[in-house]
Amino acid sequence: MNQATSTPSDPKAASDKVNLLDFDRQGLRDFFAQLGEKPYRAEQVMKWIYHRLEDDFGKMTDVGKALRAKLEASCYVGPPKTLFDRAAADGTHKWLLGMDGGNAIEAVYIPEPTRGTLCVSSQVGCGLNCQFCSTATQGFNRNLAASEVIGQMWVAAKHLGNVTHQNRRITNVVMMGMGEPLLNFDNVVTAMSLMRDDLGFGLASKRVTLSTAGLVPMIDKLSETIDVSLAVSLHAANDELRTELVPLNKRYPIAELMGACLRWIERRPRTSITFEYTLMKGVNDQPEHAKQLIKLMRKLPTGSAKVNLIPFNPFPGTRFERSDADTIRAFQTLLLNANVLTMLRRTRGDDIDAACGQLKGQVLDRTRRQAEFRKRLDQGQGVVHAS
Ligand code: SAH
């Protein structure tokens, strides 16, 4: 791909036509009913959109001519525009996607030997102000539409599918990009239902993970609404420190958060919750912190909690530092010895600022990049590959 497929002022998007990427299966069926079409036609079109990644009604060969004309008049398939895409040395791939009003968000693909994970954004910026996250310094701009959330996956799947010499598939999605997904509940649920749906991307519930800083009532609502996996950004197991790092903790302290986690597990007895813990030098990485974390994890039924240790990823202007390798290992060993399932997340894609919490970097120098993008366009070079 690596091409500007359309200009930011896309005539399709500028019209008052409906973007089909905003609908889950039921929404699409309802929309087709409004058009006076049979609901199964909606499912036929859905397969074209998500299985064949086709955005041109004209190429949907088993859709009758009359319906195609009707669709062209009333709607479109509008994924976000790729402003840039870039691959890191380790195969991590990042897309900078243009939204309206000059906003841009990012999606990141992380290939591993047995799976390929796409990290998806839910908001432009974020309002939660977690002290160690670069997105926070950007402030909150707006929620993404469902089409902009699922559109990230559509763009990435289409791009990766076009890489013929490698088998690169999206097997997992994590809502761990920019934003707090539970503050954009409806649109995120619509997008995740398309990730889960057999006529959409068809991923199992274990493979679609929503990560939250801990909005307790919304965790309960989520568990009643859709079958996906839950990750909780914990980062500290005592309220004083957690409130400092994740200000939302003041509103929903650890005991309440663990209550919501317990209720989640009760509803889904055979699943587990991932607790993310970003390790920052001298802040939350000491043996006493590990002991507090162990105690907290014991409040959940055996096997239902996993800890994901994330070495802090630095960004310009941050006061935090990554913990030393020895400290990280010692912290992990304490947890493992206490029989707490613990994984250490290997830092990926940091040479392109695609690692957790680094997505702000891209938005910060968006202006420069956009200027370059426009310059290349002006020079008649369609190719906007940034690496
Ligand atoms: N708002 C959601 C999802 C976005 S953050 C949430 O809080 O879960 C995705 C994960 O990256 C979270 O666990 C977050 O705490 C972590 N993270 C943020 N900044 C980081 C940084 N600088 N280094 C490492 N991890 C970071």
Coordinates of C-alpha atoms and ligand atoms in Angstrom, one line a residue:
M1 CA 0.0 0.0 0.0
N2 CA 2.2 2.8 1.3
Q3 CA 0.2 5.2 -0.8
A4 CA -2.0 8.1 -0.2
T5 CA -5.1 6.5 -1.5
S6 CA -7.1 9.7 -1.2
T7 CA -6.6 13.2 0.0
P8 CA -7.7 14.3 3.5
S9 CA -10.7 16.0 2.0
D10 CA -12.2 12.8 0.7
P11 CA -15.4 13.6 -1.3
K12 CA -17.0 10.4 0.1
A13 CA -16.5 11.5 3.7
A14 CA -17.5 15.1 2.9
S15 CA -21.0 14.1 1.7
D16 CA -23.9 13.2 4.0
K17 CA -23.7 9.6 3.0
V18 CA -23.5 7.0 5.8
N19 CA -20.3 5.2 6.5
L20 CA -21.0 1.4 6.7
L21 CA -18.1 0.9 9.0
D22 CA -20.1 2.6 11.7
F23 CA -22.6 -0.4 11.9
D24 CA -22.3 -3.7 13.5
R25 CA -24.2 -6.6 12.0
Q26 CA -27.5 -5.6 13.5
G27 CA -27.0 -2.0 12.5
L28 CA -26.2 -3.0 9.0
R29 CA -29.3 -5.2 8.8
D30 CA -31.4 -2.3 10.0
F31 CA -29.8 0.1 7.5
F32 CA -30.5 -2.3 4.7
A33 CA -34.1 -2.7 5.9
Q34 CA -34.5 1.1 5.7
L35 CA -33.2 0.9 2.1
G36 CA -36.0 -1.6 1.5
E37 CA -33.5 -4.5 1.1
K38 CA -33.5 -7.9 2.7
P39 CA -31.3 -8.2 5.8
Y40 CA -29.3 -11.1 4.3
R41 CA -28.0 -8.6 1.7
A42 CA -26.4 -6.7 4.5
E43 CA -24.5 -9.8 5.5
Q44 CA -23.4 -10.4 1.9
V45 CA -22.0 -6.9 1.8
M46 CA -20.5 -7.3 5.3
K47 CA -18.4 -10.3 4.0
W48 CA -17.1 -8.1 1.2
I49 CA -16.1 -5.4 3.6
Y50 CA -14.4 -7.5 6.3
H51 CA -13.4 -10.8 4.6
R52 CA -12.3 -9.4 1.3
L53 CA -11.5 -5.9 2.6
E54 CA -13.4 -4.4 -0.4
D55 CA -14.5 -0.8 -0.1
D56 CA -15.7 -0.5 -3.7
F57 CA -19.4 -1.5 -4.2
G58 CA -18.7 -1.8 -7.9
K59 CA -16.4 -4.8 -7.2
M60 CA -19.0 -6.7 -5.1
T61 CA -19.8 -9.0 -7.9
D62 CA -22.6 -11.0 -6.3
V63 CA -24.5 -7.9 -5.3
G64 CA -27.1 -7.0 -7.9
K65 CA -26.6 -3.9 -10.0
A66 CA -29.7 -2.1 -8.6
L67 CA -28.6 -2.6 -5.1
R68 CA -25.0 -1.5 -5.9
A69 CA -26.5 1.8 -7.3
K70 CA -28.6 2.3 -4.3
L71 CA -25.6 1.7 -2.0
E72 CA -23.5 4.2 -4.0
A73 CA -26.1 6.8 -3.6
S74 CA -26.6 6.4 0.1
C75 CA -23.5 5.1 1.8
Y76 CA -19.8 4.3 1.5
V77 CA -17.1 2.2 3.1
G78 CA -14.8 4.8 4.7
P79 CA -11.7 3.6 6.6
P80 CA -9.4 6.3 8.0
K81 CA -6.8 7.8 5.7
T82 CA -3.2 6.6 6.1
L83 CA -1.0 9.6 6.5
F84 CA 2.1 7.5 7.1
D85 CA 3.0 4.0 7.8
R86 CA 6.3 2.8 9.1
A87 CA 7.9 -0.5 10.0
A88 CA 10.4 -0.9 12.8
A89 CA 13.5 -3.1 12.6
D90 CA 11.7 -5.8 14.7
G91 CA 8.7 -6.0 12.3
T92 CA 6.4 -3.8 14.4
H93 CA 4.4 -1.6 12.0
K94 CA 2.7 1.6 12.8
W95 CA 0.1 3.6 10.9
L96 CA -0.6 7.3 11.5
L97 CA -4.2 7.7 10.5
G98 CA -5.8 11.1 9.7
M99 CA -9.0 12.1 11.4
D100 CA -11.0 15.2 10.8
G101 CA -9.7 18.6 11.9
G102 CA -6.0 17.7 11.5
N103 CA -6.2 15.1 14.2
A104 CA -4.2 11.9 13.9
I105 CA -4.3 8.7 15.8
E106 CA -2.1 5.6 15.7
A107 CA -2.5 1.9 15.3
V108 CA 0.4 -0.5 15.9
Y109 CA 0.9 -4.1 14.7
I110 CA 3.2 -6.3 16.7
P111 CA 4.2 -9.6 15.0
E112 CA 5.3 -12.5 17.2
P113 CA 6.2 -16.1 16.2
T114 CA 2.7 -17.5 17.0
R115 CA 0.5 -14.4 16.8
G116 CA 0.1 -10.9 15.4
T117 CA -1.3 -8.3 17.7
L118 CA -2.9 -5.0 16.6
C119 CA -3.0 -2.2 19.2
V120 CA -5.9 0.1 18.5
S121 CA -6.8 3.6 19.7
S122 CA -10.2 4.6 21.1
Q123 CA -10.0 8.4 21.5
V124 CA -8.0 11.3 20.1
G125 CA -5.9 12.0 23.1
C126 CA -7.0 11.1 26.6
G127 CA -8.5 12.9 29.6
L128 CA -7.3 10.6 32.4
N129 CA -3.9 12.2 32.9
C130 CA -2.0 9.1 34.0
Q131 CA 1.4 10.6 34.9
F132 CA 3.6 8.1 33.0
C133 CA 1.7 8.1 29.7
S134 CA 2.6 10.3 26.9
T135 CA -0.9 10.4 25.5
A136 CA -1.9 12.3 28.7
T137 CA 0.2 15.2 27.9
Q138 CA -1.8 15.8 24.7
G139 CA -5.1 16.2 26.6
F140 CA -8.4 14.9 25.4
N141 CA -9.7 15.9 22.0
R142 CA -12.7 13.6 21.1
N143 CA -14.0 10.1 21.0
L144 CA -13.4 8.1 17.9
A145 CA -16.4 7.0 15.8
A146 CA -17.0 3.2 15.6
S147 CA -15.8 3.4 11.9
E148 CA -12.6 5.1 13.1
V149 CA -12.0 2.3 15.6
I150 CA -12.8 -0.7 13.4
G151 CA -11.3 1.3 10.5
Q152 CA -7.8 1.0 12.1
M153 CA -8.1 -2.8 11.9
W154 CA -9.5 -2.6 8.3
V155 CA -6.5 -0.5 7.2
A156 CA -4.0 -2.7 9.0
A157 CA -5.5 -6.0 7.7
K158 CA -5.6 -4.7 4.2
H159 CA -2.1 -3.4 4.3
L160 CA -0.7 -6.6 6.0
G161 CA -2.6 -8.8 3.6
N162 CA -0.9 -7.0 0.8
V163 CA 2.6 -8.0 2.1
T164 CA 3.0 -11.2 0.0
H165 CA 6.4 -12.4 1.1
Q166 CA 5.4 -12.8 4.8
N167 CA 2.5 -14.4 6.5
R168 CA 1.4 -11.5 8.6
R169 CA -2.1 -11.9 10.1
I170 CA -3.9 -10.1 12.9
T171 CA -4.7 -12.8 15.4
N172 CA -5.3 -10.5 18.4
V173 CA -6.5 -7.0 19.0
V174 CA -5.8 -5.0 22.2
M175 CA -7.5 -1.7 22.9
M176 CA -4.3 -0.3 24.3
G177 CA -3.6 2.6 22.0
M178 CA -4.5 6.2 22.7
G179 CA -7.5 6.9 24.9
E180 CA -9.7 5.3 27.5
P181 CA -11.9 2.8 25.7
L182 CA -14.6 2.7 28.4
L183 CA -15.1 6.4 28.1
N184 CA -16.1 5.8 24.5
F185 CA -18.3 2.8 25.4
D186 CA -20.9 2.5 22.6
N187 CA -18.5 3.1 19.7
V188 CA -15.9 0.8 21.1
V189 CA -18.5 -2.0 21.7
T190 CA -19.7 -1.7 18.1
A191 CA -16.2 -1.9 16.8
M192 CA -15.3 -4.9 19.1
S193 CA -18.5 -6.7 18.0
L194 CA -17.2 -6.4 14.4
M195 CA -13.9 -7.8 15.5
R196 CA -15.7 -10.7 17.1
D197 CA -18.3 -11.4 14.5
D198 CA -17.8 -14.3 12.0
L199 CA -18.9 -12.0 9.3
G200 CA -16.5 -9.4 10.6
F201 CA -12.9 -10.3 11.6
G202 CA -14.0 -13.4 13.4
L203 CA -11.7 -13.2 16.4
A204 CA -12.4 -15.3 19.6
S205 CA -13.3 -13.5 22.8
K206 CA -9.8 -14.3 24.2
R207 CA -8.3 -12.5 21.3
V208 CA -10.0 -9.2 21.7
T209 CA -8.9 -7.3 24.8
L210 CA -10.1 -4.1 26.2
S211 CA -7.7 -2.3 28.5
T212 CA -9.0 0.2 31.1
A213 CA -7.5 2.4 33.7
G214 CA -10.3 1.2 36.0
L215 CA -13.7 2.8 35.4
V216 CA -15.6 0.6 37.8
P217 CA -19.2 1.0 36.6
M218 CA -18.3 0.6 33.0
I219 CA -16.4 -2.6 33.7
D220 CA -19.7 -4.0 35.0
K221 CA -21.5 -2.6 32.0
L222 CA -19.0 -4.2 29.6
S223 CA -19.3 -7.6 31.2
E224 CA -23.1 -7.5 30.5
T225 CA -22.7 -6.2 27.0
I226 CA -20.1 -8.1 25.0
D227 CA -17.9 -11.2 25.4
V228 CA -14.3 -9.9 25.2
S229 CA -11.2 -10.1 27.5
L230 CA -10.3 -7.5 30.1
A231 CA -7.0 -5.9 31.0
V232 CA -6.7 -3.5 33.9
S233 CA -4.0 -0.9 34.1
L234 CA -2.9 -1.3 37.8
H235 CA 0.7 0.0 38.1
A236 CA 0.5 0.1 41.9
A237 CA -1.2 -2.0 44.5
N238 CA -1.6 0.7 47.2
D239 CA -4.0 3.5 46.9
E240 CA -1.6 6.3 47.7
L241 CA 0.8 5.5 45.0
R242 CA -1.9 4.5 42.5
T243 CA -3.7 7.7 42.9
E244 CA -0.5 9.5 42.2
L245 CA 0.2 7.5 39.0
V246 CA -3.4 7.0 37.8
P247 CA -5.6 9.9 39.1
L248 CA -8.8 8.0 38.3
N249 CA -7.9 5.9 41.4
K250 CA -9.2 8.7 43.6
R251 CA -12.7 8.1 42.2
Y252 CA -12.4 4.3 42.0
P253 CA -9.9 3.1 44.5
I254 CA -8.3 -0.3 44.4
A255 CA -10.9 -2.1 46.6
E256 CA -13.7 -1.0 44.3
L257 CA -11.7 -1.9 41.3
M258 CA -11.0 -5.4 42.6
G259 CA -14.7 -5.7 43.4
A260 CA -15.5 -5.1 39.7
C261 CA -12.8 -7.6 38.7
L262 CA -14.3 -10.2 41.0
R263 CA -17.7 -9.6 39.5
W264 CA -16.2 -9.9 36.0
I265 CA -14.7 -13.3 36.9
E266 CA -17.9 -14.5 38.5
R267 CA -19.6 -13.9 35.2
R268 CA -16.8 -15.6 33.3
P269 CA -15.4 -18.3 35.5
R270 CA -13.1 -19.8 33.0
T271 CA -11.3 -16.6 32.0
S272 CA -8.6 -14.4 33.4
I273 CA -8.0 -10.7 33.8
T274 CA -4.6 -9.2 32.8
F275 CA -3.2 -6.7 35.2
E276 CA -0.8 -4.3 33.5
Y277 CA 2.0 -3.0 35.7
T278 CA 4.4 -0.5 34.2
L279 CA 7.7 -0.7 36.0
M280 CA 9.3 2.7 36.8
K281 CA 12.6 3.1 38.5
G282 CA 12.4 3.7 42.2
V283 CA 8.6 4.4 42.0
N284 CA 6.8 1.1 42.0
D285 CA 9.5 -1.5 41.3
Q286 CA 10.7 -2.4 44.9
P287 CA 10.2 -5.7 46.7
E288 CA 7.6 -4.1 49.0
H289 CA 5.6 -3.2 45.9
A290 CA 5.8 -6.8 44.6
K291 CA 4.6 -8.0 47.9
Q292 CA 1.6 -5.6 47.9
L293 CA 0.8 -6.8 44.4
I294 CA 1.0 -10.5 45.4
K295 CA -1.4 -9.8 48.3
L296 CA -3.9 -8.1 45.9
M297 CA -3.8 -10.8 43.3
R298 CA -4.6 -13.4 46.0
K299 CA -8.0 -11.7 46.3
L300 CA -9.0 -13.2 43.0
P301 CA -9.7 -16.9 42.4
T302 CA -6.6 -19.0 41.6
G303 CA -5.7 -18.8 37.9
S304 CA -8.0 -15.9 37.1
A305 CA -5.3 -13.1 37.3
K306 CA -2.3 -12.6 35.2
V307 CA 0.2 -9.8 35.7
N308 CA 1.8 -8.2 32.7
L309 CA 4.9 -6.4 33.6
I310 CA 5.8 -3.5 31.2
P311 CA 9.2 -1.9 31.4
F312 CA 8.4 1.9 31.3
N313 CA 8.9 3.4 27.9
P314 CA 10.3 6.9 28.2
F315 CA 9.1 9.9 26.1
P316 CA 10.3 13.5 25.9
G317 CA 9.7 15.5 29.1
T318 CA 8.8 12.6 31.4
R319 CA 10.2 12.5 35.0
F320 CA 10.1 8.7 35.1
E321 CA 12.7 6.2 34.1
R322 CA 12.7 2.5 33.2
S323 CA 13.6 0.1 35.9
D324 CA 16.9 -1.7 35.6
A325 CA 16.9 -5.1 34.1
D326 CA 18.0 -6.7 37.4
T327 CA 15.2 -4.9 39.3
I328 CA 12.6 -6.1 36.8
R329 CA 13.9 -9.7 37.0
A330 CA 13.8 -9.6 40.8
F331 CA 10.3 -8.2 40.8
Q332 CA 9.1 -10.9 38.4
T333 CA 10.8 -13.6 40.4
L334 CA 9.0 -12.5 43.6
L335 CA 5.7 -12.8 41.8
L336 CA 6.4 -16.1 40.2
N337 CA 7.6 -17.6 43.5
A338 CA 4.3 -16.6 45.0
N339 CA 2.5 -18.4 42.1
V340 CA 1.3 -15.3 40.5
L341 CA 1.1 -15.8 36.7
T342 CA 3.5 -13.2 35.4
M343 CA 4.6 -12.2 32.0
L344 CA 7.2 -9.6 31.1
R345 CA 6.3 -7.6 28.0
R346 CA 9.2 -7.3 25.7
T347 CA 9.5 -3.7 24.5
R348 CA 8.7 -3.6 20.8
G349 CA 8.9 -1.0 18.1
D350 CA 10.6 1.6 20.3
D351 CA 12.8 2.7 17.3
I352 CA 9.6 4.1 15.8
D353 CA 8.0 5.4 19.0
A354 CA 5.4 2.6 18.8
A355 CA 5.9 1.2 22.2
C356 CA 3.2 1.5 25.0
G357 CA 2.6 5.0 26.1
Q358 CA 4.8 6.5 23.4
L359 CA 2.1 7.2 20.8
K360 CA 2.1 10.9 21.7
G361 CA 5.5 11.3 20.2
Q362 CA 4.0 10.8 16.8
V363 CA 1.2 13.3 17.3
L364 CA 3.7 15.9 18.6
D365 CA 5.7 16.0 15.4
R366 CA 2.6 15.5 13.3
T367 CA 2.9 19.0 11.9
R368 CA 6.4 18.4 10.6
R369 CA 5.4 15.0 9.1
Q370 CA 2.3 16.4 7.6
A371 CA 4.3 19.2 6.0
E372 CA 6.6 16.5 4.5
F373 CA 3.6 14.5 3.4
R374 CA 2.1 17.5 1.6
K375 CA 5.4 18.4 0.1
R376 CA 5.8 14.9 -1.4
L377 CA 2.3 15.0 -2.6
D378 CA 2.9 18.3 -4.3
Q379 CA 6.0 16.9 -5.9
G380 CA 3.8 14.3 -7.4
Q381 CA 5.2 11.4 -5.3
G382 CA 2.3 9.3 -4.3
V383 CA 4.5 7.3 -2.0
V384 CA 4.4 8.5 1.6
H385 CA 6.3 5.7 3.3
A386 CA 8.1 7.4 6.1
S387 CA 11.0 4.9 6.8
Ligands
SAH1 N1 -6.6 3.9 28.8 C1 -6.4 2.5 28.7 C2 -5.7 2.0 27.5 C3 -4.4 2.8 27.0 S1 -2.9 2.6 27.8 C4 -5.6 1.9 29.9 O1 -5.3 2.8 30.8 O2 -5.5 0.7 30.1 C5 -2.3 1.0 27.4 C6 -1.3 0.5 28.5 O3 0.0 1.1 28.3 C7 -1.7 0.8 29.8 O4 -1.5 -0.3 30.7 C8 -0.9 2.0 30.2 O5 -0.8 2.2 31.5 C9 0.5 1.5 29.5 N2 1.4 2.7 29.4 C10 1.1 4.0 29.3 N3 2.2 4.7 29.2 C11 3.2 3.9 29.3 C12 4.6 4.0 29.2 N4 5.2 5.3 29.1 N5 5.4 3.0 29.3 C13 4.9 1.7 29.4 N6 3.6 1.5 29.5 C14 2.7 2.6 29.4

